Tab-separated table of N, CA and C in Angstrom:
chain	number	residue	atom	x	y	z
A	11	UNK	N	107.571	91.654	115.810
A	11	UNK	CA	107.517	90.471	115.330
A	11	UNK	C	105.767	90.043	115.333
A	12	UNK	N	105.475	90.457	116.686
A	12	UNK	CA	104.204	89.739	117.143
A	12	UNK	C	103.038	90.623	116.296
A	13	UNK	N	103.625	91.546	115.636
A	13	UNK	CA	102.425	92.404	114.990
A	13	UNK	C	102.401	91.582	113.408
A	14	UNK	N	103.631	91.238	113.228
A	14	UNK	CA	103.284	90.305	112.067
A	14	UNK	C	103.286	89.193	111.666
A	15	UNK	N	102.959	88.453	112.449
A	15	UNK	CA	102.759	87.263	113.247
A	15	UNK	C	101.323	87.343	113.029
A	16	UNK	N	100.736	88.799	113.698
A	16	UNK	CA	99.242	88.446	113.837
A	16	UNK	C	99.020	88.677	112.218
A	17	UNK	N	99.319	89.964	111.754
A	17	UNK	CA	99.084	90.070	110.221
A	17	UNK	C	99.334	88.782	109.346
A	18	UNK	N	100.140	87.933	109.780
A	18	UNK	CA	99.801	86.470	108.513
A	18	UNK	C	99.094	85.474	109.194
A	19	UNK	N	98.546	85.734	110.539
A	19	UNK	CA	96.956	84.848	110.720
A	19	UNK	C	95.882	85.382	110.253
A	20	UNK	N	96.036	87.035	110.048
A	20	UNK	CA	94.136	87.596	109.405
A	20	UNK	C	94.249	86.829	108.230
A	21	UNK	N	95.445	87.244	107.401
A	21	UNK	CA	95.563	86.531	105.919
A	21	UNK	C	95.094	84.894	105.844
A	22	UNK	N	95.570	84.440	106.787
A	22	UNK	CA	94.842	82.681	106.875
A	22	UNK	C	93.694	83.302	106.478
A	23	UNK	N	92.920	83.657	107.950
A	23	UNK	CA	92.034	83.372	107.881
A	23	UNK	C	90.628	84.321	106.681
A	24	UNK	N	91.388	85.009	106.343
A	24	UNK	CA	91.241	85.278	104.730
A	24	UNK	C	90.877	84.381	103.941
A	25	UNK	N	91.735	83.781	103.837
A	25	UNK	CA	91.924	82.393	102.770
A	25	UNK	C	91.266	81.374	102.967
A	26	UNK	N	90.414	81.438	104.333
A	26	UNK	CA	89.261	80.349	104.413
A	26	UNK	C	87.816	81.410	105.085
A	27	UNK	N	87.943	81.920	104.311
A	27	UNK	CA	86.497	83.084	104.413
A	27	UNK	C	86.136	83.528	105.667
A	28	UNK	N	87.259	83.680	106.718
A	28	UNK	CA	86.500	83.737	107.944
A	28	UNK	C	87.246	85.015	107.914
A	29	UNK	N	85.678	86.418	107.689
A	29	UNK	CA	85.974	87.370	107.762
A	29	UNK	C	86.404	88.213	109.184
A	30	UNK	N	85.616	87.887	109.641
A	30	UNK	CA	84.851	88.219	111.080
A	30	UNK	C	86.382	88.302	112.383
A	31	UNK	N	86.982	86.757	112.149
A	31	UNK	CA	88.174	86.383	112.307
A	31	UNK	C	89.474	87.608	112.066
A	32	UNK	N	89.314	87.462	110.883
A	32	UNK	CA	90.523	88.365	109.837
A	32	UNK	C	90.553	89.726	110.477
A	33	UNK	N	89.197	90.030	110.956
A	33	UNK	CA	89.123	91.453	111.356
A	33	UNK	C	89.808	91.940	112.802
A	34	UNK	N	89.405	91.116	113.565
A	34	UNK	CA	90.012	90.743	114.682
A	34	UNK	C	91.236	90.585	114.568
A	35	UNK	N	92.438	89.766	114.069
A	35	UNK	CA	93.533	89.431	113.899
A	35	UNK	C	94.269	91.272	113.141
A	36	UNK	N	93.630	91.712	112.161
A	36	UNK	CA	93.822	92.872	111.599
A	36	UNK	C	93.776	94.342	112.458
A	37	UNK	N	92.906	94.345	113.723
A	37	UNK	CA	92.774	95.056	114.613
A	37	UNK	C	94.162	94.796	114.920
A	38	UNK	N	94.344	94.066	115.794
A	38	UNK	CA	95.116	93.698	116.998
A	38	UNK	C	96.463	93.994	115.794
A	39	UNK	N	96.809	93.765	115.002
A	39	UNK	CA	97.983	93.233	114.355
A	39	UNK	C	98.289	94.677	114.155
A	40	UNK	N	97.376	95.721	113.802
A	40	UNK	CA	97.577	97.240	113.908
A	40	UNK	C	98.013	97.535	115.249
A	41	UNK	N	97.357	97.416	116.018
A	41	UNK	CA	97.492	97.765	117.277
A	41	UNK	C	99.061	97.681	117.655
A	42	UNK	N	99.500	96.402	117.548
A	42	UNK	CA	101.099	95.428	117.767
A	42	UNK	C	102.303	96.548	117.063
A	43	UNK	N	101.371	96.843	115.974
A	43	UNK	CA	102.834	97.548	114.500
A	43	UNK	C	102.886	98.961	115.553
A	44	UNK	N	101.871	99.437	115.505
A	44	UNK	CA	102.030	101.065	116.307
A	44	UNK	C	102.909	100.863	117.523
A	45	UNK	N	102.875	100.227	118.330
A	45	UNK	CA	103.271	99.566	119.670
A	45	UNK	C	104.648	99.402	119.279
A	46	UNK	N	105.073	98.563	118.276
A	46	UNK	CA	106.439	98.307	117.711
A	46	UNK	C	107.061	99.309	116.742
A	47	UNK	N	106.050	99.802	116.611
A	47	UNK	CA	107.038	100.835	115.859
A	47	UNK	C	107.294	100.313	114.102
A	48	UNK	N	106.535	99.341	114.252
A	48	UNK	CA	106.439	98.474	112.580
A	48	UNK	C	105.799	99.109	111.801
A	49	UNK	N	106.456	99.690	111.009
A	49	UNK	CA	105.631	100.504	109.600
A	49	UNK	C	105.515	99.972	108.822
A	50	UNK	N	106.433	99.008	108.466
A	50	UNK	CA	105.743	97.957	106.858
A	50	UNK	C	104.942	97.188	107.605
A	51	UNK	N	104.439	96.375	108.500
A	51	UNK	CA	103.430	95.430	108.976
A	51	UNK	C	102.285	96.778	109.112
A	52	UNK	N	102.451	97.962	109.724
A	52	UNK	CA	101.329	99.244	109.714
A	52	UNK	C	100.402	99.603	108.452
A	53	UNK	N	101.712	99.409	107.815
A	53	UNK	CA	100.789	100.083	106.415
A	53	UNK	C	100.396	98.758	105.842
A	54	UNK	N	100.976	97.468	105.887
A	54	UNK	CA	100.374	96.522	105.208
A	54	UNK	C	98.911	96.092	105.951
A	55	UNK	N	98.724	96.322	107.116
A	55	UNK	CA	97.727	95.992	107.725
A	55	UNK	C	96.373	97.194	107.843
A	56	UNK	N	96.865	97.973	107.609
A	56	UNK	CA	95.917	99.519	107.465
A	56	UNK	C	95.625	98.850	105.663
A	57	UNK	N	96.111	98.577	104.990
A	57	UNK	CA	95.518	98.264	103.676
A	57	UNK	C	94.484	97.314	103.306
A	58	UNK	N	95.177	95.899	104.067
A	58	UNK	CA	94.127	94.477	104.181
A	58	UNK	C	93.048	95.173	104.394
A	59	UNK	N	92.876	96.021	105.990
A	59	UNK	CA	91.924	95.686	106.390
A	59	UNK	C	90.746	97.036	106.332
A	60	UNK	N	91.291	98.296	105.179
A	60	UNK	CA	90.872	99.129	104.710
A	60	UNK	C	89.581	98.108	103.572
A	61	UNK	N	90.452	97.181	102.764
A	61	UNK	CA	90.629	96.108	101.612
A	61	UNK	C	89.430	95.683	102.535
A	62	UNK	N	89.155	95.088	103.534
A	62	UNK	CA	88.055	94.236	103.959
A	62	UNK	C	87.005	94.965	104.169
A	63	UNK	N	87.195	96.510	105.038
A	63	UNK	CA	86.051	96.823	104.933
A	63	UNK	C	85.467	97.369	103.636
A	64	UNK	N	86.106	97.582	102.982
A	64	UNK	CA	85.350	98.380	101.531
A	64	UNK	C	84.903	96.384	101.230
A	65	UNK	N	85.101	95.285	101.475
A	65	UNK	CA	84.616	94.150	100.743
A	65	UNK	C	83.390	94.248	101.131
A	66	UNK	N	83.116	94.337	102.949
A	66	UNK	CA	81.804	94.007	103.782
A	66	UNK	C	80.924	94.891	103.825
A	67	UNK	N	81.319	96.172	102.679
A	67	UNK	CA	80.270	97.040	102.933
A	67	UNK	C	80.691	98.185	103.399
A	68	UNK	N	81.197	98.378	104.865
A	68	UNK	CA	81.868	99.599	105.287
A	68	UNK	C	82.918	100.360	104.498
A	69	UNK	N	81.881	101.141	103.395
A	69	UNK	CA	83.140	102.023	102.757
A	69	UNK	C	83.850	103.475	103.397
A	70	UNK	N	82.801	103.574	103.885
A	70	UNK	CA	82.951	105.547	105.150
A	70	UNK	C	83.980	104.596	106.227
A	71	UNK	N	83.717	103.649	106.763
A	71	UNK	CA	84.642	103.318	107.654
A	71	UNK	C	86.181	102.835	107.465
A	72	UNK	N	86.246	102.345	106.007
A	72	UNK	CA	87.125	101.984	105.369
A	72	UNK	C	88.603	103.700	105.023
A	73	UNK	N	87.629	104.348	104.945
A	73	UNK	CA	88.331	105.605	104.282
A	73	UNK	C	89.473	105.743	105.116
A	74	UNK	N	89.516	106.179	106.397
A	74	UNK	CA	90.694	106.651	107.091
A	74	UNK	C	91.855	105.626	107.276
A	75	UNK	N	91.422	104.309	107.175
A	75	UNK	CA	92.951	103.588	106.934
A	75	UNK	C	93.293	103.811	105.710
A	76	UNK	N	92.725	103.839	104.715
A	76	UNK	CA	93.176	103.693	103.256
A	76	UNK	C	93.880	104.857	103.361
A	77	UNK	N	93.357	106.134	103.303
A	77	UNK	CA	94.062	107.427	103.616
A	77	UNK	C	95.458	107.218	104.134
A	78	UNK	N	95.772	106.469	105.216
A	78	UNK	CA	97.022	106.500	106.212
A	78	UNK	C	98.007	105.669	104.876
A	79	UNK	N	97.483	104.935	104.144
A	79	UNK	CA	98.263	104.109	103.168
A	79	UNK	C	98.925	105.198	102.317
A	80	UNK	N	97.801	105.794	101.506
A	80	UNK	CA	98.612	106.467	100.256
A	80	UNK	C	99.042	107.867	100.999
A	81	UNK	N	99.230	107.857	102.235
A	81	UNK	CA	100.026	109.175	102.709
A	81	UNK	C	101.180	108.982	103.224
A	82	UNK	N	101.539	107.261	102.968
A	82	UNK	CA	103.083	106.918	103.493
A	82	UNK	C	104.027	107.458	102.759
A	83	UNK	N	105.081	107.956	102.855
A	83	UNK	CA	106.029	108.538	102.043
A	83	UNK	C	107.467	107.300	102.010
A	84	UNK	N	107.816	106.746	100.918
A	84	UNK	CA	109.066	106.298	101.311
A	84	UNK	C	110.159	106.637	100.106
A	85	UNK	N	111.318	106.052	100.147
A	85	UNK	CA	112.260	106.246	99.041
A	85	UNK	C	111.944	104.949	97.951
A	86	UNK	N	111.743	103.561	99.097
A	86	UNK	CA	111.766	102.229	98.237
A	86	UNK	C	110.483	101.945	97.567
A	87	UNK	N	110.573	100.598	96.831
A	87	UNK	CA	109.491	100.218	96.413
A	87	UNK	C	108.931	99.503	97.051
A	88	UNK	N	109.173	99.256	98.587
A	88	UNK	CA	108.511	97.844	99.651
A	88	UNK	C	107.205	98.067	99.762
A	89	UNK	N	106.159	99.119	99.823
A	89	UNK	CA	104.597	98.729	99.797
A	89	UNK	C	103.899	99.825	98.488
A	90	UNK	N	104.645	99.491	97.245
A	90	UNK	CA	103.926	100.315	96.119
A	90	UNK	C	102.547	99.591	96.104
A	91	UNK	N	102.500	98.114	96.367
A	91	UNK	CA	101.314	97.746	95.616
A	91	UNK	C	100.162	97.743	96.591
A	92	UNK	N	100.361	98.188	98.072
A	92	UNK	CA	99.795	98.831	99.236
A	92	UNK	C	99.073	100.239	98.761
A	93	UNK	N	100.094	101.026	98.545
A	93	UNK	CA	99.777	102.222	98.106
A	93	UNK	C	98.729	102.380	96.967
A	94	UNK	N	99.153	101.291	95.566
A	94	UNK	CA	98.504	101.500	94.829
A	94	UNK	C	96.691	101.191	94.645
A	95	UNK	N	96.301	99.788	96.244
A	95	UNK	CA	95.580	99.167	95.995
A	95	UNK	C	94.423	100.281	97.157
A	96	UNK	N	95.142	100.615	98.061
A	96	UNK	CA	94.539	101.865	98.642
A	96	UNK	C	93.917	102.967	97.656
A	97	UNK	N	94.506	103.533	97.137
A	97	UNK	CA	94.143	104.422	95.977
A	97	UNK	C	93.251	104.248	95.133
A	98	UNK	N	92.967	102.706	94.610
A	98	UNK	CA	92.500	101.961	93.877
A	98	UNK	C	90.694	102.267	94.007
A	99	UNK	N	90.979	101.712	95.797
A	99	UNK	CA	89.324	101.490	96.786
A	99	UNK	C	89.046	102.919	96.981
A	100	UNK	N	90.125	104.198	96.975
A	100	UNK	CA	89.431	105.165	97.667
A	100	UNK	C	88.584	105.723	96.579
A	101	UNK	N	89.407	105.716	95.207
A	101	UNK	CA	88.188	106.122	94.039
A	101	UNK	C	86.414	105.636	94.056
A	102	UNK	N	86.326	104.657	94.627
A	102	UNK	CA	85.176	104.061	95.147
A	102	UNK	C	84.250	104.335	95.740
A	103	UNK	N	84.987	105.283	96.890
A	103	UNK	CA	84.590	105.865	98.499
A	103	UNK	C	83.896	107.258	98.071
């Protein structure tokens, strides 16, 4: 649950254009999601972080995060948007 809260905080910072604060929160959300075994939040945070890094011109740094999103396999469509977005971003790297 902490991972989800940290991810939501990162999104709020993005809404206000505070990229560095958002980046900090996304890194923390990734770490927390890994510790909590929260796959959904982890994939969302990977996608958002990869997207942010691309936006900041750090495409090479973004690539492994986006590749993790694309490699995610599931029987449901909960993360279809994230997988699709990651594929789109990877085309530009």
